[in-house]
Short mmCIF file of C-alpha atoms and ligand atoms in Angstrom, two decimals:
data_model
loop_
_atom_site.label_atom_id
_atom_site.label_comp_id
_atom_site.label_asym_id
_atom_site.label_seq_id
_atom_site.Cartn_x
_atom_site.Cartn_y
_atom_site.Cartn_z
CA MET R 1406 0.00 0.00 0.00
CA ILE R 1407 1.26 3.46 -0.90
CA SER R 1408 1.81 5.46 2.25
CA ARG R 1409 -0.33 8.48 2.93
CA ARG R 1410 2.70 10.71 3.03
CA TYR R 1411 4.03 9.44 -0.30
CA LEU R 1412 0.64 10.19 -1.82
CA TYR R 1413 0.72 13.72 -0.44
CA LEU R 1414 4.19 14.26 -1.86
CA MET R 1415 3.07 13.02 -5.29
CA LEU R 1416 -0.01 15.25 -5.18
CA ALA R 1417 2.08 18.19 -4.09
CA ALA R 1418 4.55 17.60 -6.92
CA LEU R 1419 1.68 17.30 -9.39
CA ALA R 1420 0.12 20.50 -8.10
CA LEU R 1421 3.41 22.35 -8.45
CA ALA R 1422 3.82 21.08 -12.00
CA CYS R 1423 0.29 22.11 -12.91
CA ASN R 1424 0.85 25.55 -11.38
CA ASP R 1425 3.86 26.06 -13.61
CA LEU R 1426 1.78 25.20 -16.63
CA ALA R 1427 -1.32 27.10 -15.66
CA LEU R 1428 0.13 30.34 -14.35
CA GLY R 1429 -0.23 33.15 -16.80
CA PRO R 1430 -1.38 36.75 -17.00
CA GLY R 1431 -4.85 37.35 -15.52
CA ILE R 1432 -5.17 33.88 -14.07
CA PRO R 1433 -5.59 33.89 -10.30
CA LYS R 1434 -2.92 32.06 -8.41
CA PRO R 1435 -4.23 28.78 -7.08
CA GLU R 1436 -4.14 27.98 -3.39
CA ASP R 1437 -0.79 27.21 -1.92
CA PRO R 1438 -0.37 23.51 -2.66
CA GLY R 1439 1.59 23.22 0.57
CA ALA R 1440 -1.64 23.70 2.54
CA LYS R 1441 -3.18 20.60 0.98
CA ALA R 1442 -0.04 18.66 1.73
CA SER R 1443 0.12 19.85 5.36
CA ARG R 1444 1.20 16.96 7.49
CA LYS R 1445 -0.95 15.93 10.42
CA LYS R 1446 1.01 15.56 13.63
CA VAL R 1447 0.10 14.96 17.25
CA LEU R 1448 1.76 15.66 20.58
CA VAL R 1449 0.03 14.16 23.63
CA ILE R 1450 1.29 15.60 26.93
CA GLY R 1451 0.27 13.31 29.76
CA ILE R 1452 0.41 14.93 33.20
CA ASP R 1453 0.03 12.33 35.95
CA GLY R 1454 -2.45 13.44 38.62
CA CYS R 1455 -3.46 16.72 36.92
CA ARG R 1456 -6.88 17.39 38.43
CA GLY R 1457 -8.91 19.75 36.28
CA GLU R 1458 -10.23 22.34 38.68
CA PRO R 1459 -6.87 23.56 40.07
CA VAL R 1460 -5.60 24.28 36.55
CA LYS R 1461 -8.27 26.99 36.37
CA TYR R 1462 -6.51 28.85 39.20
CA ALA R 1463 -2.86 27.88 38.61
CA ALA R 1464 -0.15 30.12 37.15
CA VAL R 1465 0.15 28.28 33.83
CA PRO R 1466 0.87 30.95 31.19
CA ASN R 1467 1.88 28.51 28.46
CA ILE R 1468 -1.28 26.44 28.86
CA ARG R 1469 -3.34 29.66 28.92
CA LYS R 1470 -1.76 30.71 25.64
CA LEU R 1471 -2.63 27.36 24.07
CA MET R 1472 -6.24 27.83 25.29
CA GLN R 1473 -6.63 30.76 22.90
CA ASN R 1474 -6.81 28.15 20.14
CA ALA R 1475 -8.18 25.12 21.90
CA VAL R 1476 -11.15 23.06 22.97
CA TYR R 1477 -10.50 22.48 26.66
CA SER R 1478 -12.18 21.58 29.93
CA TYR R 1479 -11.41 21.93 33.62
CA ASP R 1480 -14.29 19.51 34.17
CA ALA R 1481 -13.06 16.53 32.14
CA LEU R 1482 -13.39 13.07 33.63
CA THR R 1483 -11.87 9.67 33.90
CA GLN R 1484 -13.47 6.69 35.64
CA PRO R 1485 -12.61 4.82 38.83
CA PRO R 1486 -10.51 3.08 39.94
CA THR R 1487 -8.53 6.32 39.79
CA TRP R 1488 -5.07 4.79 39.61
CA SER R 1489 -2.42 5.49 36.99
CA GLY R 1490 -2.56 1.99 35.49
CA PRO R 1491 -6.24 2.13 34.53
CA GLY R 1492 -6.05 5.85 33.66
CA TRP R 1493 -3.20 5.65 31.16
CA SER R 1494 -4.69 2.43 29.76
CA SER R 1495 -7.97 4.25 29.08
CA LEU R 1496 -6.17 7.15 27.42
CA LEU R 1497 -4.00 4.94 25.22
CA THR R 1498 -6.67 2.38 24.24
CA GLY R 1499 -9.74 4.63 24.01
CA VAL R 1500 -11.84 2.21 26.04
CA TRP R 1501 -12.86 2.05 29.70
CA GLY R 1502 -11.62 -0.47 32.22
CA ASN R 1503 -14.51 -2.89 31.65
CA LYS R 1504 -12.83 -3.55 28.27
CA HIS R 1505 -9.08 -3.02 28.76
CA GLY R 1506 -9.24 -4.88 32.07
CA VAL R 1507 -6.64 -2.88 34.02
CA THR R 1508 -7.75 -2.16 37.59
CA ASP R 1509 -4.50 -1.15 39.31
CA ASN R 1510 -0.84 -0.40 38.72
CA SER R 1511 0.10 -4.08 38.33
CA PHE R 1512 -1.67 -4.13 34.92
CA SER R 1513 -2.73 -7.69 35.68
CA GLY R 1514 -5.93 -8.70 33.91
CA SER R 1515 -5.18 -6.44 30.95
CA ASN R 1516 -6.91 -7.22 27.68
CA PHE R 1517 -4.72 -5.28 25.27
CA ALA R 1518 -5.00 -8.09 22.70
CA ALA R 1519 -8.66 -7.19 22.15
CA TYR R 1520 -8.27 -3.49 23.02
CA PRO R 1521 -4.78 -2.43 21.98
CA VAL R 1522 -2.99 0.88 22.28
CA PHE R 1523 -4.36 3.05 19.46
CA LEU R 1524 -0.90 3.31 17.90
CA GLN R 1525 -1.70 -0.13 16.45
CA TYR R 1526 -4.54 1.40 14.43
CA LEU R 1527 -2.33 4.29 13.28
CA LYS R 1528 0.42 1.95 12.15
CA ALA R 1529 -2.00 -0.40 10.40
CA ALA R 1530 -3.47 2.49 8.41
CA ASP R 1531 -0.14 4.17 7.69
CA PRO R 1532 3.06 2.28 8.57
CA SER R 1533 5.13 5.34 7.70
CA LEU R 1534 3.81 7.29 10.69
CA GLN R 1535 6.67 7.73 13.15
CA THR R 1536 5.41 7.00 16.68
CA VAL R 1537 7.28 7.80 19.88
CA SER R 1538 6.39 7.22 23.53
CA ILE R 1539 8.49 8.92 26.24
CA CYS R 1540 7.50 8.04 29.79
CA ALA R 1541 8.68 9.18 33.19
CA TRP R 1542 6.61 6.28 34.56
CA ALA R 1543 8.12 3.23 32.84
CA PRO R 1544 5.23 0.78 33.38
CA ILE R 1545 3.24 2.59 30.66
CA ASN R 1546 5.80 1.64 28.03
CA GLN R 1547 6.34 -1.78 29.57
CA HIS R 1548 2.69 -2.81 29.76
CA VAL R 1549 0.55 -0.66 27.46
CA VAL R 1550 2.50 0.84 24.58
CA SER R 1551 3.26 -1.19 21.49
CA HIS R 1552 3.60 -0.17 17.83
CA ALA R 1553 5.94 2.67 18.81
CA ASP R 1554 9.06 3.25 16.75
CA ALA R 1555 10.69 4.41 19.97
CA ARG R 1556 9.79 3.67 23.57
CA VAL R 1557 11.87 5.82 25.87
CA ASN R 1558 11.85 5.52 29.65
CA VAL R 1559 13.32 8.39 31.63
CA THR R 1560 13.73 8.94 35.35
CA SER R 1561 12.62 12.54 35.75
CA ASP R 1562 10.20 15.04 34.26
CA ALA R 1563 13.14 17.24 33.16
CA ALA R 1564 14.55 14.24 31.28
CA ALA R 1565 11.15 13.53 29.70
CA LYS R 1566 10.99 17.12 28.52
CA ASP R 1567 14.58 17.05 27.22
CA SER R 1568 14.00 13.78 25.37
CA ALA R 1569 10.78 15.03 23.77
CA VAL R 1570 12.29 18.40 22.82
CA ALA R 1571 15.30 16.65 21.24
CA ARG R 1572 13.07 14.41 19.14
CA LEU R 1573 10.92 17.35 18.06
CA LYS R 1574 14.03 19.36 17.12
CA ASN R 1575 16.18 16.69 15.56
CA GLY R 1576 13.73 14.00 14.52
CA ASP R 1577 10.47 13.83 12.64
CA PRO R 1578 7.86 12.21 14.89
CA ASP R 1579 4.28 12.14 13.60
CA PHE R 1580 2.95 11.06 16.99
CA LEU R 1581 4.71 11.79 20.26
CA PHE R 1582 3.43 10.87 23.71
CA ALA R 1583 5.33 12.52 26.58
CA GLN R 1584 4.33 11.60 30.12
CA PHE R 1585 5.24 13.46 33.34
CA ASN R 1586 5.11 12.52 37.05
CA ASP R 1587 5.90 15.48 39.29
CA VAL R 1588 2.39 16.94 39.58
CA ASP R 1589 1.22 13.58 40.93
CA ALA R 1590 4.18 13.47 43.33
CA ALA R 1591 3.28 16.90 44.72
CA GLY R 1592 -0.31 15.74 45.11
CA HIS R 1593 0.75 12.68 47.06
CA SER R 1594 2.98 14.70 49.36
CA PHE R 1595 0.69 17.66 49.96
CA GLY R 1596 -2.76 17.09 48.40
CA PHE R 1597 -4.29 17.47 44.94
CA ASP R 1598 -6.07 20.74 45.53
CA THR R 1599 -6.20 24.42 44.61
CA SER R 1600 -5.63 25.23 48.29
CA VAL R 1601 -2.26 23.42 48.29
CA PRO R 1602 0.60 25.76 47.24
CA GLN R 1603 3.01 22.91 46.51
CA TYR R 1604 0.51 21.32 44.10
CA MET R 1605 -0.13 24.64 42.37
CA GLN R 1606 3.64 25.23 42.08
CA ALA R 1607 4.07 21.79 40.51
CA LEU R 1608 1.46 22.76 37.89
CA THR R 1609 3.43 25.95 37.18
CA LYS R 1610 6.67 23.98 36.78
CA MET R 1611 4.90 21.54 34.46
CA ASP R 1612 3.61 24.50 32.48
CA GLY R 1613 7.23 25.47 31.85
CA TYR R 1614 7.79 22.08 30.22
CA VAL R 1615 4.67 22.59 28.12
CA GLY R 1616 6.16 25.89 26.95
CA ASP R 1617 9.42 24.16 26.01
CA LEU R 1618 7.56 21.50 24.02
CA VAL R 1619 5.44 24.07 22.19
CA ASN R 1620 8.56 26.10 21.38
CA ALA R 1621 10.25 23.00 20.02
CA ILE R 1622 7.27 22.35 17.73
CA GLN R 1623 7.03 25.94 16.53
CA SER R 1624 10.78 26.03 15.83
CA ARG R 1625 10.64 23.07 13.49
CA PRO R 1626 11.85 24.02 10.00
CA GLU R 1627 8.73 22.48 8.43
CA TYR R 1628 6.32 23.92 11.03
CA ALA R 1629 4.43 26.02 8.48
CA SER R 1630 3.48 22.94 6.50
CA GLU R 1631 2.68 20.85 9.57
CA ASP R 1632 -0.70 20.65 11.29
CA TRP R 1633 -0.11 19.91 14.97
CA LEU R 1634 -2.77 18.72 17.37
CA ILE R 1635 -1.49 19.21 20.92
CA VAL R 1636 -3.39 17.22 23.53
CA ILE R 1637 -2.97 17.71 27.27
CA ALA R 1638 -4.58 15.19 29.59
CA ALA R 1639 -4.18 13.34 32.86
CA ASP R 1640 -4.68 9.80 34.07
CA HIS R 1641 -6.68 10.82 37.16
CA GLY R 1642 -7.30 13.69 39.57
CA GLY R 1643 -7.07 13.58 43.34
CA ASN R 1644 -8.16 15.14 46.60
CA LEU R 1645 -6.45 16.14 49.83
CA ALA R 1646 -6.02 12.46 50.74
CA GLY R 1647 -4.62 11.23 47.42
CA HIS R 1648 -6.36 9.27 44.70
CA GLY R 1649 -7.61 5.81 43.82
CA GLY R 1650 -11.19 6.27 45.03
CA ASN R 1651 -14.51 7.20 43.51
CA SER R 1652 -14.88 10.86 44.44
CA TYR R 1653 -15.55 13.51 41.83
CA GLU R 1654 -12.22 15.18 42.62
CA GLU R 1655 -10.32 11.98 41.87
CA GLN R 1656 -12.15 11.50 38.55
CA ASN R 1657 -11.76 15.14 37.53
CA ILE R 1658 -8.92 15.76 35.03
CA PHE R 1659 -7.76 18.61 32.84
CA MET R 1660 -8.06 18.09 29.09
CA MET R 1661 -7.15 20.24 26.11
CA TYR R 1662 -7.05 19.88 22.35
CA HIS R 1663 -5.02 22.67 20.75
CA ASN R 1664 -4.44 23.51 17.10
CA LYS R 1665 -3.45 26.84 15.63
CA ARG R 1666 -6.71 27.02 13.66
CA PHE R 1667 -9.02 26.22 16.57
CA VAL R 1668 -11.39 28.78 18.07
CA SER R 1669 -11.22 28.83 21.86
CA ARG R 1670 -13.99 26.82 23.49
CA GLU R 1671 -14.23 25.82 27.15
CA VAL R 1672 -16.45 22.80 27.74
CA LYS R 1673 -18.07 23.26 31.14
CA LYS R 1674 -19.73 20.74 33.34
CA PRO R 1675 -23.44 21.20 32.73
CA VAL R 1676 -25.19 22.91 35.61
CA THR R 1677 -27.83 20.31 36.25
CA ASN R 1678 -30.20 19.86 39.13
CA SER R 1679 -27.55 17.73 40.78
CA THR R 1680 -26.10 20.86 42.39
CA PHE R 1681 -28.10 21.92 45.42
CA VAL R 1682 -27.87 24.70 47.94
CA LYS R 1683 -26.88 23.42 51.34
CA PHE R 1684 -27.71 25.18 54.59
CA MET R 1685 -25.29 24.03 57.23
CA GLN R 1686 -23.98 26.94 59.26
CA ARG R 1687 -25.28 29.43 61.72
CA GLY R 1688 -26.16 32.69 60.04
CA GLN R 1689 -26.71 31.03 56.69
CA TYR R 1690 -30.14 31.60 55.17
CA ALA R 1691 -31.91 32.96 52.09
CA PHE R 1692 -34.06 36.05 52.41
CA THR R 1693 -36.21 38.61 50.64
CA GLU R 1694 -38.57 41.40 51.50
CA ASN R 1695 -41.17 42.05 48.83
CA THR R 1696 -44.77 43.22 48.72
CA ALA R 1697 -45.61 40.14 46.63
CA TYR R 1698 -45.39 38.21 49.90
CA ASP R 1699 -47.99 40.08 51.90
CA PHE R 1700 -49.37 37.17 53.92
CA GLY R 1701 -51.52 39.55 55.92
CA ALA R 1702 -53.55 40.18 52.79
CA MET R 1703 -53.52 36.63 51.37
CA VAL R 1704 -56.48 34.39 52.16
CA LYS R 1705 -54.98 31.26 50.58
CA TRP R 1706 -51.45 30.16 49.83
CA THR R 1707 -49.30 27.07 49.47
CA VAL R 1708 -45.64 26.51 50.30
CA GLU R 1709 -43.77 23.52 48.83
CA TYR R 1710 -40.13 22.50 48.99
CA ARG R 1711 -37.86 19.50 48.81
CA VAL R 1712 -35.47 18.73 51.62
CA ARG R 1713 -32.68 16.25 52.13
CA THR R 1714 -30.97 15.71 55.48
CA SER R 1715 -29.23 13.02 57.45
CA GLY R 1716 -30.37 14.41 60.77
CA LEU R 1717 -32.34 17.22 62.40
CA SER R 1718 -32.38 18.76 65.85
CA SER R 1719 -34.49 21.19 67.86
CA ASP R 1720 -36.95 23.35 65.88
CA PRO R 1721 -35.14 25.65 63.43
CA PRO R 1722 -37.28 27.00 60.57
CA PHE R 1723 -37.25 25.58 57.07
CA ILE R 1724 -39.14 28.61 55.85
CA ALA R 1725 -40.96 31.39 57.69
CA ASN R 1726 -42.32 34.92 57.65
CA LYS R 1727 -42.32 35.35 61.45
CA ASP R 1728 -40.16 35.74 64.51
CA TRP R 1729 -40.16 32.19 65.83
CA ASN R 1730 -39.18 33.30 69.34
CA SER R 1731 -42.83 32.71 70.23
CA GLY R 1732 -45.50 30.64 68.51
CA ASN R 1733 -47.93 33.44 69.29
CA ASN R 1734 -45.95 35.93 67.21
CA ARG R 1735 -47.63 37.06 64.04
CA GLY R 1736 -46.88 35.05 60.94
CA TRP R 1737 -46.18 31.43 60.09
CA VAL R 1738 -43.32 28.99 60.09
CA ILE R 1739 -42.61 25.48 58.81
CA CYS R 1740 -39.92 24.10 61.06
CA VAL R 1741 -38.05 21.05 62.27
CA SER R 1742 -39.77 18.90 64.85
CA GLY R 1743 -37.80 15.89 66.07
CA GLN R 1744 -36.71 14.09 62.90
CA GLY R 1745 -39.78 15.48 61.14
CA TRP R 1746 -41.51 18.83 60.87
CA LYS R 1747 -44.47 20.96 61.90
CA PHE R 1748 -46.41 24.10 61.01
CA ASN R 1749 -47.15 27.05 63.29
CA ALA R 1750 -49.10 30.24 62.73
CA GLY R 1751 -49.94 33.04 65.17
CA ASP R 1752 -51.79 36.37 65.19
CA GLY R 1753 -50.15 37.94 68.26
CA SER R 1754 -52.30 36.31 70.90
CA ARG R 1755 -53.57 33.03 69.41
CA ARG R 1756 -51.68 30.25 67.71
CA VAL R 1757 -52.20 27.15 65.55
CA ASP R 1758 -49.70 24.28 65.81
CA ILE R 1759 -49.87 21.08 63.83
CA GLY R 1760 -47.16 18.43 63.45
CA ALA R 1761 -46.73 16.21 60.42
CA SER R 1762 -47.65 12.68 61.31
CA ALA R 1763 -45.24 11.25 58.78
CA PRO R 1764 -42.06 9.14 58.42
CA ALA R 1765 -38.81 10.77 59.57
CA LEU R 1766 -36.87 12.94 57.13
CA ASN R 1767 -33.36 11.92 58.24
CA ASP R 1768 -32.69 9.23 55.60
CA ASN R 1769 -30.53 11.48 53.38
CA LYS R 1770 -33.10 11.18 50.58
CA TRP R 1771 -35.14 13.95 49.05
CA HIS R 1772 -38.60 14.51 50.50
CA HIS R 1773 -41.33 16.81 49.30
CA ILE R 1774 -43.05 18.97 51.90
CA ALA R 1775 -46.22 20.96 51.20
CA VAL R 1776 -48.42 23.16 53.35
CA SER R 1777 -51.59 24.64 51.89
CA VAL R 1778 -53.36 27.34 53.86
CA ASP R 1779 -56.94 28.52 53.59
CA ARG R 1780 -57.54 31.23 56.22
CA THR R 1781 -61.29 30.61 55.91
CA GLY R 1782 -60.83 26.89 56.55
CA LEU R 1783 -57.94 24.48 57.05
CA VAL R 1784 -54.20 24.35 56.89
CA ARG R 1785 -53.23 20.98 55.33
CA LEU R 1786 -49.84 19.29 55.60
CA TYR R 1787 -48.43 16.87 53.03
CA GLN R 1788 -45.22 14.84 52.90
CA ASP R 1789 -44.24 13.21 49.60
CA GLY R 1790 -47.72 13.93 48.30
CA VAL R 1791 -49.53 12.24 51.20
CA ALA R 1792 -51.76 14.21 53.60
CA VAL R 1793 -50.16 14.10 57.06
CA GLY R 1794 -52.17 16.59 59.12
CA SER R 1795 -54.60 19.49 59.16
CA ALA R 1796 -55.90 22.18 61.53
CA ASN R 1797 -58.50 24.93 61.56
CA MET R 1798 -57.16 28.39 60.74
CA THR R 1799 -60.31 30.47 61.15
CA ALA R 1800 -59.57 31.75 64.66
CA LEU R 1801 -56.45 33.70 63.61
CA THR R 1802 -57.04 37.37 62.76
CA THR R 1803 -53.77 38.30 61.03
CA LEU R 1804 -50.54 36.66 59.95
CA ASP R 1805 -48.67 39.78 59.01
CA PRO R 1806 -45.76 40.51 61.35
CA ALA R 1807 -45.47 44.26 61.88
CA ASN R 1808 -46.96 44.90 58.46
CA VAL R 1809 -43.86 43.95 56.53
CA THR R 1810 -43.52 41.34 53.82
CA LYS R 1811 -40.56 39.16 54.56
CA LEU R 1812 -39.80 35.61 53.55
CA ILE R 1813 -36.85 33.66 54.85
CA VAL R 1814 -35.48 30.16 54.26
CA ALA R 1815 -33.47 28.29 56.93
CA GLU R 1816 -34.06 31.01 59.54
CA ASP R 1817 -36.78 33.15 61.09
CA ILE R 1818 -37.05 36.87 60.35
CA SER R 1819 -34.95 37.74 63.42
CA LYS R 1820 -32.12 36.05 61.47
CA THR R 1821 -30.64 34.98 64.79
CA TYR R 1822 -32.81 31.99 65.68
CA GLY R 1823 -30.20 29.51 64.43
CA SER R 1824 -27.57 30.92 66.77
CA ARG R 1825 -29.26 29.09 69.65
CA TYR R 1826 -27.92 25.71 68.58
CA ALA R 1827 -25.98 23.92 65.86
CA ASN R 1828 -28.13 24.03 62.76
CA PRO R 1829 -28.88 20.73 61.09
CA VAL R 1830 -27.31 20.21 57.67
CA ILE R 1831 -30.01 20.39 55.02
CA ASN R 1832 -30.19 20.61 51.26
CA MET R 1833 -33.23 22.45 49.98
CA ALA R 1834 -34.57 22.59 46.45
CA ASP R 1835 -37.68 23.42 44.47
CA ILE R 1836 -39.08 25.92 46.99
CA ARG R 1837 -42.41 26.95 45.46
CA LEU R 1838 -44.87 29.55 46.69
CA TRP R 1839 -48.44 29.91 45.37
CA ASN R 1840 -51.11 32.46 46.25
CA ASP R 1841 -53.80 29.78 46.34
CA ALA R 1842 -54.44 26.57 48.28
CA LEU R 1843 -53.39 23.80 45.89
CA ASP R 1844 -55.68 20.78 45.81
CA PRO R 1845 -54.38 17.43 47.11
CA LEU R 1846 -54.20 15.72 43.70
CA THR R 1847 -52.08 18.50 42.21
CA ILE R 1848 -49.78 18.50 45.23
CA ALA R 1849 -49.37 14.71 44.96
CA GLU R 1850 -48.65 14.85 41.24
CA TYR R 1851 -46.00 17.56 41.53
CA ALA R 1852 -44.44 16.03 44.64
CA LYS R 1853 -42.94 13.31 42.44
CA CYS R 1854 -39.18 13.66 42.10
CA ASP R 1855 -39.22 13.58 38.28
CA THR R 1856 -41.80 16.32 37.82
CA THR R 1857 -41.23 20.01 37.32
CA VAL R 1858 -43.51 22.99 37.08
CA THR R 1859 -44.36 24.18 33.58
CA PRO R 1860 -46.96 26.67 32.34
CA ASP R 1861 -49.28 23.64 32.05
CA HIS R 1862 -49.43 23.38 35.85
CA PRO R 1863 -53.11 23.98 36.79
CA TYR R 1864 -52.13 26.76 39.22
CA TYR R 1865 -49.35 28.29 37.14
CA SER R 1866 -50.92 31.77 37.26
CA ASN R 1867 -50.76 31.55 41.09
CA LEU R 1868 -47.02 30.81 41.17
CA ILE R 1869 -45.43 33.75 42.99
CA GLY R 1870 -42.01 32.28 43.77
CA TRP R 1871 -39.99 29.27 42.65
CA TRP R 1872 -36.48 28.94 43.98
CA LYS R 1873 -35.01 25.77 42.53
CA GLY R 1874 -31.81 26.00 44.56
CA THR R 1875 -29.93 24.29 41.75
CA ASP R 1876 -28.05 27.27 40.33
CA GLY R 1877 -24.76 25.68 41.32
CA LYS R 1878 -23.01 28.94 42.10
CA GLY R 1879 -23.49 32.43 43.33
CA THR R 1880 -25.15 34.07 46.31
CA LEU R 1881 -28.73 34.12 45.02
CA LEU R 1882 -31.54 31.61 44.98
CA LYS R 1883 -32.89 32.60 41.58
CA ASP R 1884 -36.64 32.81 41.19
CA ALA R 1885 -37.86 30.72 38.24
CA SER R 1886 -41.45 32.03 38.58
CA PRO R 1887 -42.72 34.93 36.46
CA LYS R 1888 -42.21 37.20 39.52
CA LYS R 1889 -38.39 36.94 39.32
CA ILE R 1890 -37.90 37.72 43.00
CA ASP R 1891 -34.50 36.25 43.86
CA LEU R 1892 -33.61 35.35 47.44
CA GLN R 1893 -30.31 36.65 48.75
CA ILE R 1894 -28.23 34.00 50.48
CA ALA R 1895 -26.47 35.21 53.61
CA GLY R 1896 -23.47 33.60 55.26
CA ASN R 1897 -21.16 31.12 53.61
CA VAL R 1898 -22.85 29.89 50.45
CA ASN R 1899 -22.59 26.15 49.99
CA TRP R 1900 -23.49 24.54 46.70
CA GLU R 1901 -23.20 20.79 46.87
CA GLU R 1902 -22.54 18.76 43.73
CA THR R 1903 -24.28 15.49 44.49
CA GLY R 1904 -24.00 13.98 40.99
CA LYS R 1905 -27.54 12.72 41.53
CA ASP R 1906 -30.90 14.18 40.65
CA LEU R 1907 -33.93 14.58 42.91
CA CYS R 1908 -34.86 10.94 42.29
CA GLY R 1909 -31.41 9.81 43.42
CA ALA R 1910 -30.38 8.82 39.88
CA MET R 1911 -26.89 9.59 38.62
CA VAL R 1912 -26.85 12.63 36.35
CA ALA R 1913 -25.12 12.08 33.04
CA THR R 1914 -22.47 14.73 32.52
CA ASP R 1915 -21.34 15.34 29.00
CA VAL R 1916 -17.82 16.60 29.36
CA PRO R 1917 -14.57 15.52 27.64
CA LYS R 1918 -13.38 12.17 28.90
CA ILE R 1919 -10.04 10.44 28.82
CA VAL R 1920 -11.29 7.85 26.30
CA ASP R 1921 -12.11 10.61 23.78
CA ILE R 1922 -8.44 11.13 23.02
CA ALA R 1923 -7.90 7.90 21.01
CA PRO R 1924 -10.67 8.49 18.44
CA ARG R 1925 -9.69 12.17 18.18
CA VAL R 1926 -6.04 11.37 17.46
CA ILE R 1927 -6.89 8.58 15.01
CA SER R 1928 -9.31 10.87 13.17
CA TRP R 1929 -6.70 13.64 13.11
CA TYR R 1930 -4.75 11.53 10.61
CA ASN R 1931 -7.96 11.10 8.57
CA ILE R 1932 -8.03 7.43 9.50
CA PRO R 1933 -11.64 6.23 9.74
CA ILE R 1934 -12.80 4.81 13.08
CA ASN R 1935 -13.70 1.14 12.77
CA THR R 1936 -16.72 0.26 14.91
CA ALA R 1937 -15.19 -3.18 15.49
CA TRP R 1938 -12.59 -1.44 17.69
CA LYS R 1939 -15.44 -0.66 20.13
CA LEU R 1940 -13.92 2.66 21.19
CA ASP R 1941 -15.80 4.40 24.00
CA GLY R 1942 -14.90 8.02 23.30
CA LYS R 1943 -16.46 10.73 21.18
CA LEU R 1944 -15.18 13.55 18.99
CA TRP R 1945 -15.69 17.05 20.39
CA PHE R 1946 -15.04 18.85 17.12
CA ASP R 1947 -14.59 18.12 13.44
CA TYR R 1948 -11.43 18.83 11.54
ZN1 ZN E 2268 -0.42 8.93 41.98
#
């Protein structure tokens, strides 16, 4: 078979010959034939233990410069077990561990016969491609890499850089994999985290090597006619304790695809409803004051929310418009009661108290709470769509504390109630407020974890506040109702990424993954992906 490169050379020669014949006065000059003959090349920089999130905050000027022409992500992922053996195997084979079989750094159980290093596919399609693998961690070359014209093991990151730079300057590699260790070493000694100066300094030092490699590429005599894809990726992330486990931090890696023609694109982790606001500290609450919430004037209303907790104590409010120092005080509160909850309302001298006769909330699962109030009749309590209590409201004359219109989540309107004791840790979501008493069937239907409010909701015109609590960042609980009355969060704002939705199901996150690199590199050489290879990755861009 004629090699791809030989074909390009023949085409280029033909094009040059034709140009000579065709060029004449008034005839536009054809495109530079060199562009058509541009040679596809790939550098993969493998940084052991390079967790994605810290790169966002590290001093990495060379990587930042590459980002100006790159598709990249601080939120890229690998899969557990988060050891180097499985990680590098996934990168170099393009399949997950259930196929390549590597579960630890011994590489025992590997199935590289069925799922080989992707260099095998490159070499099969074009034997003339020069492939090089330079590793500071020798087991990669020993166990995973085959079909490399050169397998080089070095004993330091500086030596890996020097070896790669020398081959880029003096040789003609079409594919070069250079793998580095020191970021991982810093992580093991001090922690894989943005808060760890030694880890951040290791990223900066590694960035210097990236700069040297990029300089070596751009200094190549044939650089103008070469089309380099520079990939940066890691085998796993880590946390303050190390890596090897299943946490998000350990699966989180940095990934980048750079080419001089690329338009900068950051691929962010989708903000899904798996990120929930978490109230866990004294002085932390969400609050607004707005005339839309004039409970003194409202005859009917309904409050709904979802809550998740592993334990409750005393009687702090979930949501209130009153000073909970006394149950007689004007206004209403839905608050903790034992491992459950209750409702109280007062008019200054009389009070209504009703507890939910319902299963405990402390199972760390999401529960739906609803209270519908009809001042001319009953207050009704529901948990997970089931009626769990009711009381007569007709004796109360007013619910409006001092004629102001406050609404507060995880506190009472004194904002100091929680200082009396350690607040329980609670996630809250889907806080919905309606200026009508919702009927039991509607409450039950929309209590289900996989439902959401749409304009088809029978009471949609009564929706006067909907704080999903899933924004994932910031100091506001944004109002998704037509009223757009955001709640301001006070105190330390905690957004918890649970990775699970309100039904407890894992949320699929579409971010770059370590197995995407193999199909991207293979496709870079215009080699078609064979479905029989059973690659697990996807292409994030076409070129
Ligand atoms: Zn490690």
